[in-house]
PDB file of C-alpha atoms and ligand atoms in Angstrom:
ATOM      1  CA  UNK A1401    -222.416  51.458 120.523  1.00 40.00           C
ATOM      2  CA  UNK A1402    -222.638  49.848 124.038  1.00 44.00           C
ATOM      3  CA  UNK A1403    -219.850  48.737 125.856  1.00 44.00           C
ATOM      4  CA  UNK A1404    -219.649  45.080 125.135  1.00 43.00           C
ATOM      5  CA  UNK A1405    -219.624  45.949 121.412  1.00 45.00           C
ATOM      6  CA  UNK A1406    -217.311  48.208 121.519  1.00 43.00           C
ATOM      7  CA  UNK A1407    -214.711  45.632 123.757  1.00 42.00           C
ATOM      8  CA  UNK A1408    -215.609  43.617 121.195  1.00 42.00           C
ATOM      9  CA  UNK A1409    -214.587  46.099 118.223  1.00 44.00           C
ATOM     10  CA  UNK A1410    -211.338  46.864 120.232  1.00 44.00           C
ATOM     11  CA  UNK A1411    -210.716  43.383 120.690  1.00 41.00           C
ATOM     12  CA  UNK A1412    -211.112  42.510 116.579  1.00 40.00           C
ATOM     13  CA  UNK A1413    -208.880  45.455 116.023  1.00 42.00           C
ATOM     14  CA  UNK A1414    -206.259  44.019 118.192  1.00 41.00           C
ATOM     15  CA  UNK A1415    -205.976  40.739 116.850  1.00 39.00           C
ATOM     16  CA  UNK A1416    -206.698  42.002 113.266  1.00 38.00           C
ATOM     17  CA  UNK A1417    -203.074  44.301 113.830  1.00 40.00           C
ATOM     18  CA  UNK A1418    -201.374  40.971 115.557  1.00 39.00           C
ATOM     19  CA  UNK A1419    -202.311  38.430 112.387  1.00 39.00           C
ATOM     20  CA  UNK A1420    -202.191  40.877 109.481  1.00 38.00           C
ATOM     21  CA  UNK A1421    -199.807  43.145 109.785  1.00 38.00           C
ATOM     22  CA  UNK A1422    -200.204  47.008 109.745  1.00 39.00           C
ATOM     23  CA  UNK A1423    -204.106  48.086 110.188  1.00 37.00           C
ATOM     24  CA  UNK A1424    -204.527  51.568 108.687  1.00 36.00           C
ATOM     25  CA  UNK A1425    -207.291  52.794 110.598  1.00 35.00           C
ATOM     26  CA  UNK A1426    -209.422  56.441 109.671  1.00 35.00           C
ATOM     27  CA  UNK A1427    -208.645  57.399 113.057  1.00 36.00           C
ATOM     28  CA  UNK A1428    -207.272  60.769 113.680  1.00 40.00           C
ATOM     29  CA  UNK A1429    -205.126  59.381 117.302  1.00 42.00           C
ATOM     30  CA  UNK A1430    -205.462  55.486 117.991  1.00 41.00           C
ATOM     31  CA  UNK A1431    -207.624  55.073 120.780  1.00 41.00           C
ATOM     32  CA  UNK A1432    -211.028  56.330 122.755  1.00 38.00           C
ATOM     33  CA  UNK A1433    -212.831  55.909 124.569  1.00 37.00           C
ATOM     34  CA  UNK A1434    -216.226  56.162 122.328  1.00 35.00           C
ATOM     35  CA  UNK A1435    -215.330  53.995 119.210  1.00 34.00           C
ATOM     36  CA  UNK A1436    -218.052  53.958 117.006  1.00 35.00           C
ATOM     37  CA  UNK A1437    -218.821  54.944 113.434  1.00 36.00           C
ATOM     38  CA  UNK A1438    -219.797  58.351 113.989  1.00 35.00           C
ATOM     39  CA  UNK A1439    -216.197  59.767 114.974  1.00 37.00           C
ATOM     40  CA  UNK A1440    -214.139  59.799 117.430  1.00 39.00           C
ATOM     41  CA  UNK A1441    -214.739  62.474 120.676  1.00 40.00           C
ATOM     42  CA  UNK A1442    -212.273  63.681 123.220  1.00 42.00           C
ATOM     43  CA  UNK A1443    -213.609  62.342 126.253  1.00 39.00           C
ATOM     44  CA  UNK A1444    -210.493  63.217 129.197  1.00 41.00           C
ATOM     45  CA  UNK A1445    -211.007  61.479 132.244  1.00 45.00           C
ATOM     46  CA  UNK A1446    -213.259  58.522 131.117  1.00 41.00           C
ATOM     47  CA  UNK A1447    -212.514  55.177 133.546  1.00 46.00           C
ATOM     48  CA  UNK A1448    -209.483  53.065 132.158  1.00 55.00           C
ATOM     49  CA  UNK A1449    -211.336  50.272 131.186  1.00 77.00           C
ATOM     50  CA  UNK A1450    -211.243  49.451 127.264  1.00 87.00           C
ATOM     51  CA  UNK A1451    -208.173  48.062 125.984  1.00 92.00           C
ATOM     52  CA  UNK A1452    -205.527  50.146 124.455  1.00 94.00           C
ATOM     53  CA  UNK A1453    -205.717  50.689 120.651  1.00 95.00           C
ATOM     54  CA  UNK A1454    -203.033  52.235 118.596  1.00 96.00           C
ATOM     55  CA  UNK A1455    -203.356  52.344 114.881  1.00 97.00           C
ATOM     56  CA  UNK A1456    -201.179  53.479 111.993  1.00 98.00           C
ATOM     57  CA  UNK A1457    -202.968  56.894 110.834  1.00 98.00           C
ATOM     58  CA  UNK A1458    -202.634  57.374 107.235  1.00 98.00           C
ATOM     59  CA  UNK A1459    -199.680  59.142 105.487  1.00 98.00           C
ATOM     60  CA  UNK A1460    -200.973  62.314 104.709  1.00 97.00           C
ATOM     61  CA  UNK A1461    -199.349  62.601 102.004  1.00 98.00           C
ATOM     62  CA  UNK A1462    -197.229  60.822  99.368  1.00 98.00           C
ATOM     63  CA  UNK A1463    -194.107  59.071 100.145  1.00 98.00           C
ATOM     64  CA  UNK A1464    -191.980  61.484  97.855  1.00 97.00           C
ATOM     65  CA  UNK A1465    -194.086  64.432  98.479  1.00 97.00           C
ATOM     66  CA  UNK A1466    -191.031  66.132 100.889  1.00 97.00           C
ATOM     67  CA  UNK A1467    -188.354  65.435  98.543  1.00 97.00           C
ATOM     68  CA  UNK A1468    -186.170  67.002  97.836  1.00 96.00           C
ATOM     69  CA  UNK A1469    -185.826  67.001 101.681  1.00 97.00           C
ATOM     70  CA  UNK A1470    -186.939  63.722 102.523  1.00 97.00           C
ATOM     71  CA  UNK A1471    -186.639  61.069 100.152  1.00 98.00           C
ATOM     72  CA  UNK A1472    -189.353  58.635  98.798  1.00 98.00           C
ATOM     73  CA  UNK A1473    -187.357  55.155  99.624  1.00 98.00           C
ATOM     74  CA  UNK A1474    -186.406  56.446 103.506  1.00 98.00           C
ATOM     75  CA  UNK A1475    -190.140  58.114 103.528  1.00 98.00           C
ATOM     76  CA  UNK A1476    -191.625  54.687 102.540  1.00 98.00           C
ATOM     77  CA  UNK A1477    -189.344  52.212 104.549  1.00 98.00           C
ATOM     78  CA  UNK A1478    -189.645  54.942 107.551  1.00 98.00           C
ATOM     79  CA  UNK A1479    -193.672  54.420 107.470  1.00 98.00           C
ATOM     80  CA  UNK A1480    -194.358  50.889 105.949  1.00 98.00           C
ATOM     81  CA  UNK A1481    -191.970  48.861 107.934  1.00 98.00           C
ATOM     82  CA  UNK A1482    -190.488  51.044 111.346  1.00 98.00           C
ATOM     83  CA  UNK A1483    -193.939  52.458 111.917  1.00 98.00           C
ATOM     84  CA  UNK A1484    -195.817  49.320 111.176  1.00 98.00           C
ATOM     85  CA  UNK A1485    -193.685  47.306 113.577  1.00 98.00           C
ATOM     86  CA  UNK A1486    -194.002  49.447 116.294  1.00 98.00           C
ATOM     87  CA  UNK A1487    -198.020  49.418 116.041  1.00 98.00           C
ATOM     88  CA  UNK A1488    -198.438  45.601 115.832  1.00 98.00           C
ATOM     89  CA  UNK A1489    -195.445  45.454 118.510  1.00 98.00           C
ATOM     90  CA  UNK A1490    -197.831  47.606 120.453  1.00 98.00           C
ATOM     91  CA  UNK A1491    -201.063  45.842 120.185  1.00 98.00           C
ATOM     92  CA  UNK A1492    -198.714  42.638 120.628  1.00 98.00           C
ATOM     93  CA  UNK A1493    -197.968  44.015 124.282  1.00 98.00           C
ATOM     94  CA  UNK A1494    -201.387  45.000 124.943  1.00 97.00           C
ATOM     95  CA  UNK A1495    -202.686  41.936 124.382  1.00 96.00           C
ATOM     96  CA  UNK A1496    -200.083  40.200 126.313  1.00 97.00           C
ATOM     97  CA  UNK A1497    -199.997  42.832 128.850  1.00 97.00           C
ATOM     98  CA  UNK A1498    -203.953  43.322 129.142  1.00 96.00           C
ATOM     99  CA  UNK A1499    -202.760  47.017 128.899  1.00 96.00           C
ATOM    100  CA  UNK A1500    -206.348  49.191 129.485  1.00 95.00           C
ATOM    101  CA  UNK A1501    -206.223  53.057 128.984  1.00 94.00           C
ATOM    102  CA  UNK A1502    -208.639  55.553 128.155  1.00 91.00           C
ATOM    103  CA  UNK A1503    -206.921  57.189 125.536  1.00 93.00           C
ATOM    104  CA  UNK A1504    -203.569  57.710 124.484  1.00 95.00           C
ATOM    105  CA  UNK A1505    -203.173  60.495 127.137  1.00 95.00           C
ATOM    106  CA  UNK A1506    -203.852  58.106 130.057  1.00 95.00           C
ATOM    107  CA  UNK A1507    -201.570  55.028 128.720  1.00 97.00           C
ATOM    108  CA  UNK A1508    -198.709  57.375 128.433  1.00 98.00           C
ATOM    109  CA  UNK A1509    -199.311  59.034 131.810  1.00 98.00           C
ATOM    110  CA  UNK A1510    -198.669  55.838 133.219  1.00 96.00           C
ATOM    111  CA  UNK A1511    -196.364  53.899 131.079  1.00 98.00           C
ATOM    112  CA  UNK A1512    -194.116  52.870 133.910  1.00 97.00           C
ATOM    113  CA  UNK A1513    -196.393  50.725 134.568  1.00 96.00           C
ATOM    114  CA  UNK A1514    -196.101  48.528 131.866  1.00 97.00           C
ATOM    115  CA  UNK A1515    -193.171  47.014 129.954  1.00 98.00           C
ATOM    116  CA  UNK A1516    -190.315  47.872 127.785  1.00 98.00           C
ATOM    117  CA  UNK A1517    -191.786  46.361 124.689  1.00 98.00           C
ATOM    118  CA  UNK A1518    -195.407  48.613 125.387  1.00 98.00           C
ATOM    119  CA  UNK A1519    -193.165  51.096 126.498  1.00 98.00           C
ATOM    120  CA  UNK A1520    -191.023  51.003 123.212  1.00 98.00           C
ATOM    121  CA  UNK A1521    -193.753  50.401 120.755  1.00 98.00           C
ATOM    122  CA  UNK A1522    -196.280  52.044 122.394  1.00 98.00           C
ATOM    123  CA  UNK A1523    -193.962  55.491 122.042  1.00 98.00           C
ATOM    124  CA  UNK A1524    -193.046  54.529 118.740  1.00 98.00           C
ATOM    125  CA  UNK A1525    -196.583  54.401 117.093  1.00 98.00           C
ATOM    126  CA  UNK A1526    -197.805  57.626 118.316  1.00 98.00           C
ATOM    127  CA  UNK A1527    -194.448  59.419 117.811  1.00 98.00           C
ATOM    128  CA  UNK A1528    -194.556  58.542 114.151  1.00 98.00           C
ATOM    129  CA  UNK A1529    -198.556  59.353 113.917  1.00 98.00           C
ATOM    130  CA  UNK A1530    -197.417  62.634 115.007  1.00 98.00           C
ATOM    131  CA  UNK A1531    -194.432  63.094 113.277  1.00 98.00           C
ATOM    132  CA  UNK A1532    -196.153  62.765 109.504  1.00 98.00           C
ATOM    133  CA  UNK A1533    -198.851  65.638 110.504  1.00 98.00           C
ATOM    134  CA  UNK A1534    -196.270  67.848 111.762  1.00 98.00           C
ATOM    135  CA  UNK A1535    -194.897  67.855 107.912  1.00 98.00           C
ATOM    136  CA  UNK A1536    -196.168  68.965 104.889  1.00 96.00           C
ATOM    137  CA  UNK A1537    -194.997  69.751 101.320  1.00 92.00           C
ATOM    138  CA  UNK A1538    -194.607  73.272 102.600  1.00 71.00           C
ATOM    139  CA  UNK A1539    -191.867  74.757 100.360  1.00 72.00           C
ATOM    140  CA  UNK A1540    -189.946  76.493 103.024  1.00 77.00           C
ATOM    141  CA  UNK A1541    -193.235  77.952 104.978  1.00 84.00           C
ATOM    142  CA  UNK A1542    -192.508  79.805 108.026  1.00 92.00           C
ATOM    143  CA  UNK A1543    -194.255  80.123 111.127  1.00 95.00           C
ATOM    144  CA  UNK A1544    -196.947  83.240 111.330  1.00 94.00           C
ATOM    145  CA  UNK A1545    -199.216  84.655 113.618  1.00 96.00           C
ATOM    146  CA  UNK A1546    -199.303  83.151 116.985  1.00 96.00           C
ATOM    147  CA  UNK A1547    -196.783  80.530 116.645  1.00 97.00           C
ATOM    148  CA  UNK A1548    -194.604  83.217 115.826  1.00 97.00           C
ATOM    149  CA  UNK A1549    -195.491  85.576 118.570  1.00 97.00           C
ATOM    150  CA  UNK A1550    -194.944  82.780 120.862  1.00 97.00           C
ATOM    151  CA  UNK A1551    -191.671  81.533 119.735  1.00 98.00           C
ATOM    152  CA  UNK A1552    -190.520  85.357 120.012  1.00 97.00           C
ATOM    153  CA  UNK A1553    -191.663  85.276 123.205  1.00 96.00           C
ATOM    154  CA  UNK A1554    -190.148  81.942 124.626  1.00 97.00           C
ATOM    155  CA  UNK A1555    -186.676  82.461 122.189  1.00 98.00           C
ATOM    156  CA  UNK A1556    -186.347  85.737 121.486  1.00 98.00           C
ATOM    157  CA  UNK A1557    -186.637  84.910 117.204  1.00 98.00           C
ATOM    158  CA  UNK A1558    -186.867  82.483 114.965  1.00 97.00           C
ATOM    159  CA  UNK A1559    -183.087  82.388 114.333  1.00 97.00           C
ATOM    160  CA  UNK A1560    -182.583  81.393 117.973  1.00 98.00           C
ATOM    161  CA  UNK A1561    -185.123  78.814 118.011  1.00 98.00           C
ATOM    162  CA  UNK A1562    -183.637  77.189 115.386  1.00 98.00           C
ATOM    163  CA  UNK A1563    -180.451  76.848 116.786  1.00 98.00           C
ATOM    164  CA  UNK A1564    -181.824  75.662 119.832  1.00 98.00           C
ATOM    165  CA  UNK A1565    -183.854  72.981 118.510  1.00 98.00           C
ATOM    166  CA  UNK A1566    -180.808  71.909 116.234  1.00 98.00           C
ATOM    167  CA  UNK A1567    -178.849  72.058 119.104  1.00 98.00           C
ATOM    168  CA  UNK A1568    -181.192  69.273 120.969  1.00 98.00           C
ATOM    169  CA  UNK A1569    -181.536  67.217 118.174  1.00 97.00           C
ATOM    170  CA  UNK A1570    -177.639  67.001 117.848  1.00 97.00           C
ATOM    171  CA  UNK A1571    -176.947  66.262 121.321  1.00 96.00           C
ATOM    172  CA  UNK A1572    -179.622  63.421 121.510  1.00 95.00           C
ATOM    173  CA  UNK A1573    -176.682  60.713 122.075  1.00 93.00           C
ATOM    174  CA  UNK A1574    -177.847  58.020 119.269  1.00 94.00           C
ATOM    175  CA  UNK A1575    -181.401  57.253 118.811  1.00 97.00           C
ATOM    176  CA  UNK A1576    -184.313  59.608 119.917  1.00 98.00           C
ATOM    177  CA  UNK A1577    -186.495  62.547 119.128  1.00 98.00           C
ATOM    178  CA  UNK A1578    -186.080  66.820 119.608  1.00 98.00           C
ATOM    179  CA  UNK A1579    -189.403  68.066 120.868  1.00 98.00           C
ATOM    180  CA  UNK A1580    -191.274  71.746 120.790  1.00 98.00           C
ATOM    181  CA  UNK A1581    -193.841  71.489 123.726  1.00 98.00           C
ATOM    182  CA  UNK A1582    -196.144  73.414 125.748  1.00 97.00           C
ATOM    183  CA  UNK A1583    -195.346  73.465 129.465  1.00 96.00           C
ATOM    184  CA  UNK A1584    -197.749  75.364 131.072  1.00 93.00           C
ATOM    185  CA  UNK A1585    -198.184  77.878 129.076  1.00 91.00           C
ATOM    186  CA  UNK A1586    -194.339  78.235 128.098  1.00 94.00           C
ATOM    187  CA  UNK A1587    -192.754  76.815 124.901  1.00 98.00           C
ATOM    188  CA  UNK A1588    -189.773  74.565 125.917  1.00 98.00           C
ATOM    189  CA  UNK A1589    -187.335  72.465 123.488  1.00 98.00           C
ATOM    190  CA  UNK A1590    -185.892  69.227 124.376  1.00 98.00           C
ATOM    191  CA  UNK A1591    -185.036  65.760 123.616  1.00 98.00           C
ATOM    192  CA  UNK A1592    -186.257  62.197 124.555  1.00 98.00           C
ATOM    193  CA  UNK A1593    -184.364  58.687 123.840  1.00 98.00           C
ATOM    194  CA  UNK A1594    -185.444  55.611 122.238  1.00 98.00           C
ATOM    195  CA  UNK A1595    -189.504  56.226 121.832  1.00 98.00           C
ATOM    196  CA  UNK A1596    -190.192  58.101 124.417  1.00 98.00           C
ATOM    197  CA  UNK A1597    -192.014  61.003 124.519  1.00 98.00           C
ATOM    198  CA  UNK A1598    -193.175  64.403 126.937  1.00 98.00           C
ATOM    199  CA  UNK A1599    -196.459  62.609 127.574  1.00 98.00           C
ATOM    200  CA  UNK A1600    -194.736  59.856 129.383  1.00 98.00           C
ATOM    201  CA  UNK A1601    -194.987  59.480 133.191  1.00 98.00           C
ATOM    202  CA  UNK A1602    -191.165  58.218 132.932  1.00 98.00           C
ATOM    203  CA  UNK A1603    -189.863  61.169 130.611  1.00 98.00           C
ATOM    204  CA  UNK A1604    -187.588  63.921 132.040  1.00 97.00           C
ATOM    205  CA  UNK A1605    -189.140  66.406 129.338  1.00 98.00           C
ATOM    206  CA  UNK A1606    -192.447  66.550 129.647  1.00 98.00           C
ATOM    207  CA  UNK A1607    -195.382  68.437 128.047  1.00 98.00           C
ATOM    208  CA  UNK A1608    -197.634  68.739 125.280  1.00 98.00           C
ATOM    209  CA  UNK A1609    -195.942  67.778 122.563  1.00 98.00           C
ATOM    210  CA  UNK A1610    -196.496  70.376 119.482  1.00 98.00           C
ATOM    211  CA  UNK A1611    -193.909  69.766 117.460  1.00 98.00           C
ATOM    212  CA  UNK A1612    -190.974  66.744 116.726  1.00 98.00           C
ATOM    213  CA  UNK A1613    -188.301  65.414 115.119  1.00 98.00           C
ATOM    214  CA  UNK A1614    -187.007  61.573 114.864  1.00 98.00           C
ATOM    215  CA  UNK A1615    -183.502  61.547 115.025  1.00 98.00           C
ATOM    216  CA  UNK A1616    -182.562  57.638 114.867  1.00 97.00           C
ATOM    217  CA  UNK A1617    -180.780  57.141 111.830  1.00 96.00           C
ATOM    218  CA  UNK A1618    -183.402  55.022 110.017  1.00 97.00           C
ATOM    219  CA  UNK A1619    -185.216  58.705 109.632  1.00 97.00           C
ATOM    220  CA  UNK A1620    -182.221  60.086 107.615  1.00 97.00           C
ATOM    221  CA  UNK A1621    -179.079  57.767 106.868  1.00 97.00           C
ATOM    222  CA  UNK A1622    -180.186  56.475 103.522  1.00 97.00           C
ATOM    223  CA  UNK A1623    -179.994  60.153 101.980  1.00 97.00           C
ATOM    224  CA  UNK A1624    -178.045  61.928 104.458  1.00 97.00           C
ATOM    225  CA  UNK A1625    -175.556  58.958 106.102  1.00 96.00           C
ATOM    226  CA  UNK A1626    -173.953  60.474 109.116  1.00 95.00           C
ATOM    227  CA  UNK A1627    -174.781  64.030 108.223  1.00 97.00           C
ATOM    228  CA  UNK A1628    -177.418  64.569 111.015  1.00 97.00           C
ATOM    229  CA  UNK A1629    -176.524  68.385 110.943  1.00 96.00           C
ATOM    230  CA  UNK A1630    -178.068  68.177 106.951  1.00 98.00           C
ATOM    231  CA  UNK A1631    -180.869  66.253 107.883  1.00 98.00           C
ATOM    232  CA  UNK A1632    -182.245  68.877 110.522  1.00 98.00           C
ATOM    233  CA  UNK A1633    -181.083  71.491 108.626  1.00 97.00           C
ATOM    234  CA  UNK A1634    -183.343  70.453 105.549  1.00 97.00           C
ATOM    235  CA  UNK A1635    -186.414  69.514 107.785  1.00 97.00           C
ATOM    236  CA  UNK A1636    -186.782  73.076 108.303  1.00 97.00           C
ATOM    237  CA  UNK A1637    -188.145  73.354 104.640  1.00 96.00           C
ATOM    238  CA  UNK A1638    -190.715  70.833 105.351  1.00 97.00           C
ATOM    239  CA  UNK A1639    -192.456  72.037 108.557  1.00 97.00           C
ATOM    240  CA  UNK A1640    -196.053  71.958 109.003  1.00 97.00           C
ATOM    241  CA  UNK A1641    -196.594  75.443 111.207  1.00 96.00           C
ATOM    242  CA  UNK A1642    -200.215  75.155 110.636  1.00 95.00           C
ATOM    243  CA  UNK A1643    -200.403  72.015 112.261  1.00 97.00           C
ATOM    244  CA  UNK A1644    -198.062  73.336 115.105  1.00 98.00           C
ATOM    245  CA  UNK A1645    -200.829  75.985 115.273  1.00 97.00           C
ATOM    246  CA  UNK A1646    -203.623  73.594 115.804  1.00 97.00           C
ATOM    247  CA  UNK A1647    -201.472  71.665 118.426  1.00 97.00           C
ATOM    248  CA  UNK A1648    -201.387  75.019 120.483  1.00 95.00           C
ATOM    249  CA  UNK A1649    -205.006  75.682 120.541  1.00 86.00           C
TER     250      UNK A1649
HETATM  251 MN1  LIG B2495    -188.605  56.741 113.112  1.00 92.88          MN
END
C-alpha cells in the first residue's frame, strides 16, 4: 500500500468511527504506521505524518466471562458505551484537530500538544484496549516465572505488591487508573487521573505501562457501589499474568 492509499484508508476509518458509531477494527493497537492487509508492524521512529487512528480492539472475551468478579451488565456498558465514546470522541478530535502521529507511542509522547478532548479520549481508548488484555477468565492465576522474580525483586513478594498497588488505586482521589510499569528496567506502581496514562508527555508517572486498573466508578459501582476496596480486591482473581509477561518482553 502506498502512501496516498493508505491516507486514504486512515481517512475512511476516521469518518467511518465519526458517522457510525464504534468501528471494531482486527487491529491489535489502533494505529501505524504501515496499514495494510497483511498486518500491522512496529515501525518506532517513522515521520509523524499519517493521521492518528484509534480503534476499539475486540473484547477478548465474553462480557460475563470474569464474573463472578466482574459482572456482565458493568462488563458490557463498560465496553459498548464508555469505550466506544471515547474512540469516536478521539477520532472526533483528530479530525478536528488534524492530530498526525506515528503510532500510539508518538501521539502520547506529545499529547500536550493537543487538546483536552484528544487528550481525554485519546487516553481513554487505549487505556481500555489495554485494560481488557490485561484480564482473563483466569480463576485466581498467579504470577510465575519472571514476572514473579521481578516483582520479588522490585517489592520484596507478592503480598507486598498487592498492598501497594491497592494502596494506589485507593488513593487515586475520584476518577483514574493504578498502573504496574517498567521504568527503566525497574517495576514501579502508581496512579494517573482522568485518562491519562505513563506514556503521556504530561503524566507525572511515566513508563511502560504493563499492567492497569480503571478505578472511575463506571468500572465497578453497579456491582460493588462505593466498595472500591472489594472491587480491587476481586480483580486480583481475574489477572492476566501472561499478558503482563508479554508486556515485559
Ligand atoms: Mn473505564
Amino acid at each position: 500500500m502506498d502512501r496516498k492509499q493508505f491516507l486514504s484508508r486512515s481517512l475512511k476509518v476516521g469518518i467511518g468511527a465519526l458517522v457510525a458509531g464504534p468501528v471494531i477494527l482486527n487491529a491489535s493497537s489502533c494505529n501505524t504506521a504501515e496499514g495494510g492487509d497483511g498486518g500491522a508492524s512496529d515501525k518506532p521512529d517513522t515521520p509523524s505524518g499519517p493521521p492518528l487512528v484509534m480503534a476499539q480492539d475486540p473484547l477478548p472475551y465474553a462480557y460475563d466471562a470474569l464474573e463472578p468478579h466482574i459482572d456482565a451488565r458493568t462488563m458490557e456498558i463498560h465496553y459498548t458505551k464508555h469505550h466506544a465514546a471515547y474512540v469516536k470522541n478521539v477520532m472526533e478530535a483528530v479530525a478536528e484537530e488534524g492530530i498526525t502521529a506515528a503510532d500510539d507511542a508518538a501521539y502520547f509522547a506529545s499529547i500536550g500538544k493537543w487538546s483536552t478532548k484528544a487528550r481525554n479520549n485519546g487516553g481513554g481508548a487505549w487505556n481500555h484496549n489495554f485494560f481488557w488484555k490485561v484480564m482473563v477468565a483466569a480463576k485466581g492465576a498467579k504470577p510465575e516465572g519472571k514476572v514473579l522474580d521481578a516483582i520479588n525483586a522490585s517489592f520484596g513478594s507478592m503480598e507486598k505488591f498487592q498492598a501497594l498497588f491497592t494502596e494506589a488505586s485507593m488513593k487515586r482521589f475520584g476518577s483514574g487508573w493504578a498502573w504496574l510499569v517498567d521504568k527503566d528496567g525497574k517495576l514501579e506502581i502508581g496512579s494517573t487521573p482522568n485518562q491519562d496514562n505513563p506514556l503521556m508527555d504530561v503524566s507525572d508517572f511515566k513508563g511502560k505501562p504493563l499492567l492497569a486498573l480503571d478505578v472511575w466508578e463506571h468500572a465497578y459501582y453497579l456491582k460493588y457501589q462505593n466498595k472500591r476496596n472489594d472491587y480491587v480486591g476481586a480483580w486480583w482473581n481475574v489477572v492476566n499474568w501472561e499478558e503482563v509477561a508479554k508486556r515485559m518482553g
